[in-house]
PDB file of C-alpha atoms in Angstrom:
ATOM      1  CA  MET A   1       0.129   0.265  -0.202  1.00 51.00           C
ATOM      2  CA  THR A   2       1.563   3.496  -1.197  1.00 56.00           C
ATOM      3  CA  LYS A   3       1.702   6.126   1.351  1.00 63.00           C
ATOM      4  CA  PHE A   4      -1.041   8.281  -0.431  1.00 60.00           C
ATOM      5  CA  GLU A   5      -3.564   4.933   0.140  1.00 61.00           C
ATOM      6  CA  GLU A   6      -2.513   5.069   3.577  1.00 69.00           C
ATOM      7  CA  ASP A   7      -3.620   8.759   3.685  1.00 67.00           C
ATOM      8  CA  LEU A   8      -6.541   8.485   2.277  1.00 64.00           C
ATOM      9  CA  ASN A   9      -7.785   5.540   4.158  1.00 68.00           C
ATOM     10  CA  ARG A  10      -6.839   7.342   7.382  1.00 71.00           C
ATOM     11  CA  LYS A  11      -8.885  10.142   6.154  1.00 70.00           C
ATOM     12  CA  MET A  12     -12.012   8.100   5.448  1.00 67.00           C
ATOM     13  CA  ASP A  13     -11.668   6.351   8.792  1.00 71.00           C
ATOM     14  CA  LEU A  14     -11.970   9.593  10.233  1.00 70.00           C
ATOM     15  CA  LYS A  15     -14.620  10.658   7.904  1.00 70.00           C
ATOM     16  CA  GLU A  16     -12.991  13.441   6.725  1.00 70.00           C
ATOM     17  CA  VAL A  17     -13.614  12.702   3.062  1.00 66.00           C
ATOM     18  CA  PRO A  18     -16.847  13.100   1.338  1.00 72.00           C
ATOM     19  CA  MET A  19     -18.947  10.126  -0.129  1.00 64.00           C
ATOM     20  CA  TYR A  20     -22.188   9.729  -1.767  1.00 58.00           C
ATOM     21  CA  PHE A  21     -24.529   6.460  -2.702  1.00 57.00           C
ATOM     22  CA  THR A  22     -26.211   5.602  -5.845  1.00 59.00           C
ATOM     23  CA  GLN A  23     -28.752   2.592  -6.480  1.00 58.00           C
ATOM     24  CA  SER A  24     -29.925   1.206  -9.705  1.00 56.00           C
ATOM     25  CA  GLY A  25     -33.701   0.637 -10.098  1.00 54.00           C
ATOM     26  CA  CYS A  26     -34.763  -1.759  -7.441  1.00 53.00           C
ATOM     27  CA  SER A  27     -31.436  -3.453  -6.388  1.00 50.00           C
ATOM     28  CA  LEU A  28     -30.874  -3.248  -2.894  1.00 47.00           C
ATOM     29  CA  THR A  29     -26.960  -3.500  -3.680  1.00 48.00           C
ATOM     30  CA  LYS A  30     -25.376   0.401  -2.816  1.00 47.00           C
ATOM     31  CA  LYS A  31     -22.453   1.389  -4.530  1.00 48.00           C
ATOM     32  CA  THR A  32     -20.424   4.133  -2.766  1.00 53.00           C
ATOM     33  CA  TYR A  33     -18.418   6.749  -4.379  1.00 53.00           C
ATOM     34  CA  ILE A  34     -15.850   9.427  -3.254  1.00 59.00           C
ATOM     35  CA  GLU A  35     -16.539  12.758  -4.337  1.00 59.00           C
ATOM     36  CA  THR A  36     -13.652  13.021  -7.250  1.00 56.00           C
ATOM     37  CA  ASN A  37     -13.349  16.652  -7.046  1.00 60.00           C
ATOM     38  CA  TRP A  38     -12.212  16.390  -3.287  1.00 61.00           C
ATOM     39  CA  VAL A  39      -9.663  14.214  -4.281  1.00 60.00           C
ATOM     40  CA  PHE A  40      -8.151  16.357  -7.064  1.00 55.00           C
ATOM     41  CA  ASP A  41      -8.656  19.061  -4.827  1.00 61.00           C
ATOM     42  CA  THR A  42      -6.754  17.801  -1.675  1.00 65.00           C
ATOM     43  CA  TYR A  43      -3.981  15.844  -3.419  1.00 58.00           C
ATOM     44  CA  LYS A  44      -3.335  17.902  -6.453  1.00 52.00           C
ATOM     45  CA  ASN A  45       0.115  18.790  -4.563  1.00 54.00           C
ATOM     46  CA  TRP A  46       0.009  16.106  -2.259  1.00 55.00           C
ATOM     47  CA  ARG A  47       3.191  15.099  -0.569  1.00 53.00           C
ATOM     48  CA  SER A  48       3.378  13.303   2.716  1.00 56.00           C
ATOM     49  CA  ASP A  49       5.648  14.502   5.428  1.00 59.00           C
ATOM     50  CA  GLU A  50       8.189  11.745   5.138  1.00 62.00           C
ATOM     51  CA  GLU A  51       8.458  12.401   1.227  1.00 54.00           C
ATOM     52  CA  PHE A  52       8.387  16.239   1.520  1.00 52.00           C
ATOM     53  CA  GLN A  53      11.130  15.989   4.080  1.00 61.00           C
ATOM     54  CA  GLU A  54      13.667  13.544   1.967  1.00 63.00           C
ATOM     55  CA  LEU A  55      12.282  15.633  -1.700  1.00 51.00           C
ATOM     56  CA  LYS A  56      13.827  18.802   0.310  1.00 56.00           C
ATOM     57  CA  LYS A  57      17.275  16.943   1.630  1.00 65.00           C
ATOM     58  CA  HIS A  58      17.784  15.981  -1.855  1.00 54.00           C
ATOM     59  CA  CYS A  59      16.939  19.708  -3.437  1.00 51.00           C
ATOM     60  CA  GLU A  60      19.098  21.054  -0.862  1.00 60.00           C
ATOM     61  CA  LYS A  61      21.997  18.648  -1.837  1.00 62.00           C
ATOM     62  CA  LEU A  62      21.633  18.824  -5.722  1.00 52.00           C
ATOM     63  CA  GLU A  63      21.732  22.897  -5.067  1.00 56.00           C
ATOM     64  CA  ASN A  64      24.816  22.568  -2.820  1.00 64.00           C
ATOM     65  CA  GLU A  65      26.850  20.338  -5.357  1.00 57.00           C
ATOM     66  CA  ASN A  66      25.929  22.344  -8.253  1.00 56.00           C
ATOM     67  CA  SER A  67      26.681  25.460  -6.700  1.00 57.00           C
ATOM     68  CA  PHE A  68      30.284  24.628  -5.700  1.00 51.00           C
ATOM     69  CA  MET A  69      31.487  21.272  -7.258  1.00 50.00           C
ATOM     70  CA  ARG A  70      33.014  22.880 -10.231  1.00 47.00           C
ATOM     71  CA  ASP A  71      35.220  24.986  -8.056  1.00 53.00           C
ATOM     72  CA  GLU A  72      38.520  23.350  -7.223  1.00 51.00           C
ATOM     73  CA  ARG A  73      39.091  25.541  -4.423  1.00 53.00           C
ATOM     74  CA  THR A  74      35.653  23.946  -2.721  1.00 58.00           C
ATOM     75  CA  THR A  75      36.119  22.378   0.722  1.00 63.00           C
ATOM     76  CA  PHE A  76      33.549  20.438   3.154  1.00 61.00           C
ATOM     77  CA  ASP A  77      32.735  20.242   6.621  1.00 64.00           C
ATOM     78  CA  SER A  78      32.153  17.713   8.752  1.00 63.00           C
ATOM     79  CA  ASN A  79      28.439  16.653   7.945  1.00 66.00           C
ATOM     80  CA  GLY A  80      30.242  16.638   4.274  1.00 62.00           C
ATOM     81  CA  THR A  81      28.671  19.745   3.012  1.00 65.00           C
ATOM     82  CA  ALA A  82      30.172  22.240   0.870  1.00 60.00           C
ATOM     83  CA  VAL A  83      31.400  25.155   2.238  1.00 62.00           C
ATOM     84  CA  GLU A  84      31.565  28.093  -0.108  1.00 57.00           C
ATOM     85  CA  PRO A  85      35.319  28.922  -1.047  1.00 53.00           C
ATOM     86  CA  ILE A  86      36.856  32.644   0.321  1.00 50.00           C
ATOM     87  CA  ILE A  87      37.997  34.089  -2.727  1.00 47.00           C
ATOM     88  CA  GLN A  88      40.412  36.773  -2.631  1.00 50.00           C
ATOM     89  CA  GLN A  89      40.056  39.923  -4.562  1.00 55.00           C
ATOM     90  CA  GLN A  90      43.515  40.213  -6.776  1.00 64.00           C
ATOM     91  CA  SER A  91      44.777  43.639  -6.195  1.00 82.00           C
ATOM     92  CA  LEU A  92      44.987  45.968  -9.257  1.00 87.00           C
ATOM     93  CA  PRO A  93      48.375  46.527 -10.765  1.00 87.00           C
ATOM     94  CA  VAL A  94      50.130  49.609  -9.346  1.00 90.00           C
ATOM     95  CA  VAL A  95      51.453  51.330 -12.488  1.00 91.00           C
ATOM     96  CA  PRO A  96      53.670  54.727 -12.678  1.00 90.00           C
ATOM     97  CA  GLU A  97      51.992  58.008 -13.623  1.00 89.00           C
ATOM     98  CA  CYS A  98      53.142  58.107 -16.912  1.00 91.00           C
ATOM     99  CA  VAL A  99      51.461  54.545 -17.566  1.00 93.00           C
ATOM    100  CA  GLY A 100      48.186  55.831 -16.076  1.00 93.00           C
ATOM    101  CA  LYS A 101      48.225  58.810 -18.168  1.00 93.00           C
ATOM    102  CA  THR A 102      48.831  56.649 -21.434  1.00 93.00           C
ATOM    103  CA  VAL A 103      46.189  54.246 -20.401  1.00 93.00           C
ATOM    104  CA  GLU A 104      43.704  57.024 -19.957  1.00 94.00           C
ATOM    105  CA  ILE A 105      44.624  58.270 -23.437  1.00 92.00           C
ATOM    106  CA  LEU A 106      43.806  54.917 -24.687  1.00 88.00           C
ATOM    107  CA  LYS A 107      40.620  54.693 -22.999  1.00 89.00           C
ATOM    108  CA  LYS A 108      39.394  57.842 -24.849  1.00 90.00           C
ATOM    109  CA  LYS A 109      41.088  57.050 -27.975  1.00 88.00           C
ATOM    110  CA  PRO A 110      41.533  53.604 -28.713  1.00 85.00           C
ATOM    111  CA  GLU A 111      43.178  54.152 -32.097  1.00 84.00           C
ATOM    112  CA  SER A 112      45.685  56.343 -30.796  1.00 84.00           C
ATOM    113  CA  SER A 113      49.058  55.929 -32.972  1.00 85.00           C
ATOM    114  CA  TRP A 114      52.011  54.050 -31.011  1.00 84.00           C
ATOM    115  CA  SER A 115      54.246  57.346 -31.401  1.00 87.00           C
ATOM    116  CA  LYS A 116      51.393  59.514 -29.222  1.00 89.00           C
ATOM    117  CA  LEU A 117      51.276  56.642 -26.587  1.00 90.00           C
ATOM    118  CA  TYR A 118      55.156  56.573 -26.615  1.00 89.00           C
ATOM    119  CA  GLU A 119      55.194  60.022 -25.973  1.00 91.00           C
ATOM    120  CA  ALA A 120      53.009  60.091 -23.156  1.00 92.00           C
ATOM    121  CA  LEU A 121      54.929  56.849 -21.628  1.00 91.00           C
ATOM    122  CA  GLY A 122      58.346  58.477 -22.053  1.00 90.00           C
ATOM    123  CA  GLU A 123      61.660  56.517 -20.866  1.00 89.00           C
ATOM    124  CA  GLU A 124      60.187  55.398 -17.476  1.00 88.00           C
ATOM    125  CA  GLY A 125      56.816  54.033 -18.960  1.00 88.00           C
ATOM    126  CA  VAL A 126      58.683  51.747 -21.065  1.00 90.00           C
ATOM    127  CA  THR A 127      60.788  50.408 -18.795  1.00 90.00           C
ATOM    128  CA  TRP A 128      58.034  49.641 -16.665  1.00 90.00           C
ATOM    129  CA  LEU A 129      56.258  47.971 -19.429  1.00 89.00           C
ATOM    130  CA  ASN A 130      59.165  45.882 -19.993  1.00 87.00           C
ATOM    131  CA  GLU A 131      59.559  44.659 -16.657  1.00 87.00           C
ATOM    132  CA  PHE A 132      55.703  44.021 -16.226  1.00 85.00           C
ATOM    133  CA  GLN A 133      55.849  41.624 -19.441  1.00 82.00           C
ATOM    134  CA  HIS A 134      59.066  39.942 -18.378  1.00 80.00           C
ATOM    135  CA  ASN A 135      57.247  39.259 -14.581  1.00 80.00           C
ATOM    136  CA  ASP A 136      53.757  38.067 -16.303  1.00 75.00           C
ATOM    137  CA  GLU A 137      54.251  35.292 -19.074  1.00 71.00           C
ATOM    138  CA  ARG A 138      50.569  35.775 -20.197  1.00 72.00           C
ATOM    139  CA  PHE A 139      51.720  39.117 -22.480  1.00 68.00           C
ATOM    140  CA  GLY A 140      55.177  38.056 -23.574  1.00 64.00           C
ATOM    141  CA  PHE A 141      58.130  40.005 -23.524  1.00 57.00           C
ATOM    142  CA  GLY A 142      58.860  42.601 -26.201  1.00 59.00           C
ATOM    143  CA  GLY A 143      57.619  43.483 -29.414  1.00 65.00           C
ATOM    144  CA  LEU A 144      55.355  46.213 -29.794  1.00 67.00           C
ATOM    145  CA  ASN A 145      52.087  44.472 -29.887  1.00 73.00           C
ATOM    146  CA  SER A 146      52.660  42.990 -26.694  1.00 77.00           C
ATOM    147  CA  LYS A 147      53.076  46.201 -25.142  1.00 82.00           C
ATOM    148  CA  LEU A 148      49.915  47.620 -26.598  1.00 83.00           C
ATOM    149  CA  ILE A 149      47.933  44.186 -25.319  1.00 83.00           C
ATOM    150  CA  VAL A 150      49.585  45.123 -21.811  1.00 87.00           C
ATOM    151  CA  LEU A 151      48.055  48.829 -22.183  1.00 89.00           C
ATOM    152  CA  PHE A 152      44.703  47.423 -23.028  1.00 86.00           C
ATOM    153  CA  HIS A 153      44.770  44.860 -20.283  1.00 86.00           C
ATOM    154  CA  LEU A 154      44.739  47.906 -17.672  1.00 89.00           C
ATOM    155  CA  ALA A 155      42.257  50.063 -19.431  1.00 88.00           C
ATOM    156  CA  ILE A 156      39.797  47.238 -19.648  1.00 87.00           C
ATOM    157  CA  ASN A 157      40.691  45.384 -16.093  1.00 87.00           C
ATOM    158  CA  GLY A 158      41.542  48.548 -14.061  1.00 90.00           C
ATOM    159  CA  TYR A 159      45.030  49.716 -12.260  1.00 92.00           C
ATOM    160  CA  GLN A 160      45.982  52.179  -9.530  1.00 91.00           C
ATOM    161  CA  VAL A 161      48.636  54.779 -10.078  1.00 90.00           C
ATOM    162  CA  GLU A 162      51.892  54.349  -7.695  1.00 85.00           C
ATOM    163  CA  LYS A 163      52.186  57.271  -5.268  1.00 84.00           C
ATOM    164  CA  PRO A 164      55.692  58.709  -5.937  1.00 83.00           C
ATOM    165  CA  GLN A 165      57.742  59.138  -2.986  1.00 88.00           C
ATOM    166  CA  LEU A 166      57.538  62.569  -1.604  1.00 91.00           C
ATOM    167  CA  PHE A 167      60.737  64.625  -0.142  1.00 93.00           C
ATOM    168  CA  TYR A 168      61.301  67.527   2.232  1.00 93.00           C
ATOM    169  CA  LEU A 169      64.302  70.017   1.437  1.00 93.00           C
ATOM    170  CA  LYS A 170      65.416  71.120   4.626  1.00 93.00           C
ATOM    171  CA  ASN A 171      68.381  74.010   3.605  1.00 93.00           C
ATOM    172  CA  LYS A 172      71.655  72.940   5.521  1.00 92.00           C
ATOM    173  CA  LEU A 173      72.894  76.103   6.282  1.00 92.00           C
ATOM    174  CA  THR A 174      69.637  78.121   7.620  1.00 92.00           C
ATOM    175  CA  GLY A 175      67.499  74.317   8.873  1.00 93.00           C
ATOM    176  CA  LEU A 176      64.656  76.025   7.260  1.00 94.00           C
ATOM    177  CA  TYR A 177      62.183  74.058   5.049  1.00 94.00           C
ATOM    178  CA  LEU A 178      61.809  74.732   1.378  1.00 93.00           C
ATOM    179  CA  TYR A 179      57.907  75.666   0.306  1.00 93.00           C
ATOM    180  CA  ARG A 180      56.505  76.838  -3.204  1.00 89.00           C
ATOM    181  CA  LEU A 181      54.200  79.540  -3.606  1.00 86.00           C
ATOM    182  CA  ASP A 182      53.808  78.722  -7.378  1.00 80.00           C
ATOM    183  CA  LYS A 183      55.526  76.938 -10.102  1.00 71.00           C
ATOM    184  CA  VAL A 184      58.704  79.503  -9.787  1.00 76.00           C
ATOM    185  CA  ASP A 185      57.892  81.247  -6.492  1.00 87.00           C
ATOM    186  CA  PHE A 186      59.738  79.579  -3.667  1.00 90.00           C
ATOM    187  CA  ARG A 187      60.332  80.210   0.045  1.00 92.00           C
ATOM    188  CA  GLU A 188      61.489  79.444   3.381  1.00 92.00           C
ATOM    189  CA  GLN A 189      59.935  78.589   6.738  1.00 92.00           C
ATOM    190  CA  ASP A 190      60.673  76.729   9.941  1.00 93.00           C
ATOM    191  CA  TYR A 191      58.107  74.080   9.624  1.00 92.00           C
ATOM    192  CA  CYS A 192      56.735  71.722   7.210  1.00 91.00           C
ATOM    193  CA  LYS A 193      53.835  70.445   9.307  1.00 90.00           C
ATOM    194  CA  ASP A 194      50.305  71.419  10.369  1.00 90.00           C
ATOM    195  CA  ARG A 195      49.206  70.932  13.616  1.00 88.00           C
ATOM    196  CA  ASP A 196      48.044  67.405  13.288  1.00 88.00           C
ATOM    197  CA  ASP A 197      51.422  66.676  12.675  1.00 89.00           C
ATOM    198  CA  LYS A 198      50.760  66.041   8.703  1.00 90.00           C
ATOM    199  CA  PRO A 199      52.856  67.129   5.896  1.00 90.00           C
ATOM    200  CA  LEU A 200      52.077  70.550   4.338  1.00 90.00           C
ATOM    201  CA  ASP A 201      51.374  69.753   0.620  1.00 90.00           C
ATOM    202  CA  TYR A 202      53.008  72.878  -0.925  1.00 92.00           C
ATOM    203  CA  CYS A 203      56.532  71.798   1.325  1.00 92.00           C
ATOM    204  CA  LEU A 204      56.390  67.993  -0.562  1.00 92.00           C
ATOM    205  CA  PHE A 205      58.641  67.535  -3.688  1.00 91.00           C
ATOM    206  CA  THR A 206      58.982  64.430  -5.978  1.00 88.00           C
ATOM    207  CA  GLN A 207      62.713  63.051  -7.021  1.00 87.00           C
ATOM    208  CA  ALA A 208      61.624  64.207 -10.435  1.00 82.00           C
ATOM    209  CA  GLU A 209      61.003  68.133  -9.253  1.00 86.00           C
ATOM    210  CA  ILE A 210      64.091  67.922  -6.949  1.00 89.00           C
ATOM    211  CA  ASP A 211      66.046  66.840 -10.169  1.00 88.00           C
ATOM    212  CA  SER A 212      64.996  69.826 -12.669  1.00 84.00           C
ATOM    213  CA  MET A 213      65.737  71.840  -9.556  1.00 85.00           C
ATOM    214  CA  GLU A 214      69.325  73.402  -8.185  1.00 83.00           C
ATOM    215  CA  THR A 215      69.270  71.696  -4.461  1.00 83.00           C
ATOM    216  CA  GLY A 216      72.785  71.528  -3.670  1.00 84.00           C
ATOM    217  CA  SER A 217      72.295  73.234  -0.172  1.00 88.00           C
ATOM    218  CA  TYR A 218      69.394  71.317   0.491  1.00 92.00           C
ATOM    219  CA  GLU A 219      68.883  68.027   2.236  1.00 92.00           C
ATOM    220  CA  GLN A 220      66.716  65.687   1.456  1.00 91.00           C
ATOM    221  CA  ILE A 221      64.487  64.338   3.919  1.00 91.00           C
ATOM    222  CA  GLU A 222      62.158  61.007   2.952  1.00 91.00           C
ATOM    223  CA  VAL A 223      58.560  61.636   3.964  1.00 90.00           C
ATOM    224  CA  VAL A 224      57.653  58.595   5.864  1.00 81.00           C
ATOM    225  CA  LYS A 225      54.205  57.264   4.388  1.00 67.00           C
TER     226      LYS A 225
END
């Protein structure tokens, strides 16, 4: 006897099932019928508690397997249940400012000529591209096309611009710090930090800026990041 029959018989014993009787002619034989519509309405989505729990467990198992079994990093707990892997997000490549500038040119004008891109890259940018290709076997090494592939890769997948090392310039004779009023006008003062001990932007210089200046009498003091 199926679980369905067991459940139906139980309801009949409890007189929960609507029924009707028929009698043909003068026959004394009566036939008992269960209301068909009631059966359809009651059992159209019927599952026994046991079957429902078994089906639920089976579905959960399949869902768990489908979600994680394809991932080689999947691990399982003590109950054999797949545990979602923790995917560590890779950090974006750190590029010099000149490379970031070149990538932005390429994003705005993908048809840009190599001569224009090379001008934006400069020697520093080309050197960085060579090192990047050398360290990442996906892009090969050397060749103009492979360098363009790297630039397009950065344009599509993202990057972060390297923050250059900054320096204070302290006069060895006066002990004062150099600061800029504008691009051509420089002065000195006896402090280079604000009240919160944070560096003052106008007292900071990059190595490239220092190399372009005559700073023979100044000591370079590295700003701690």
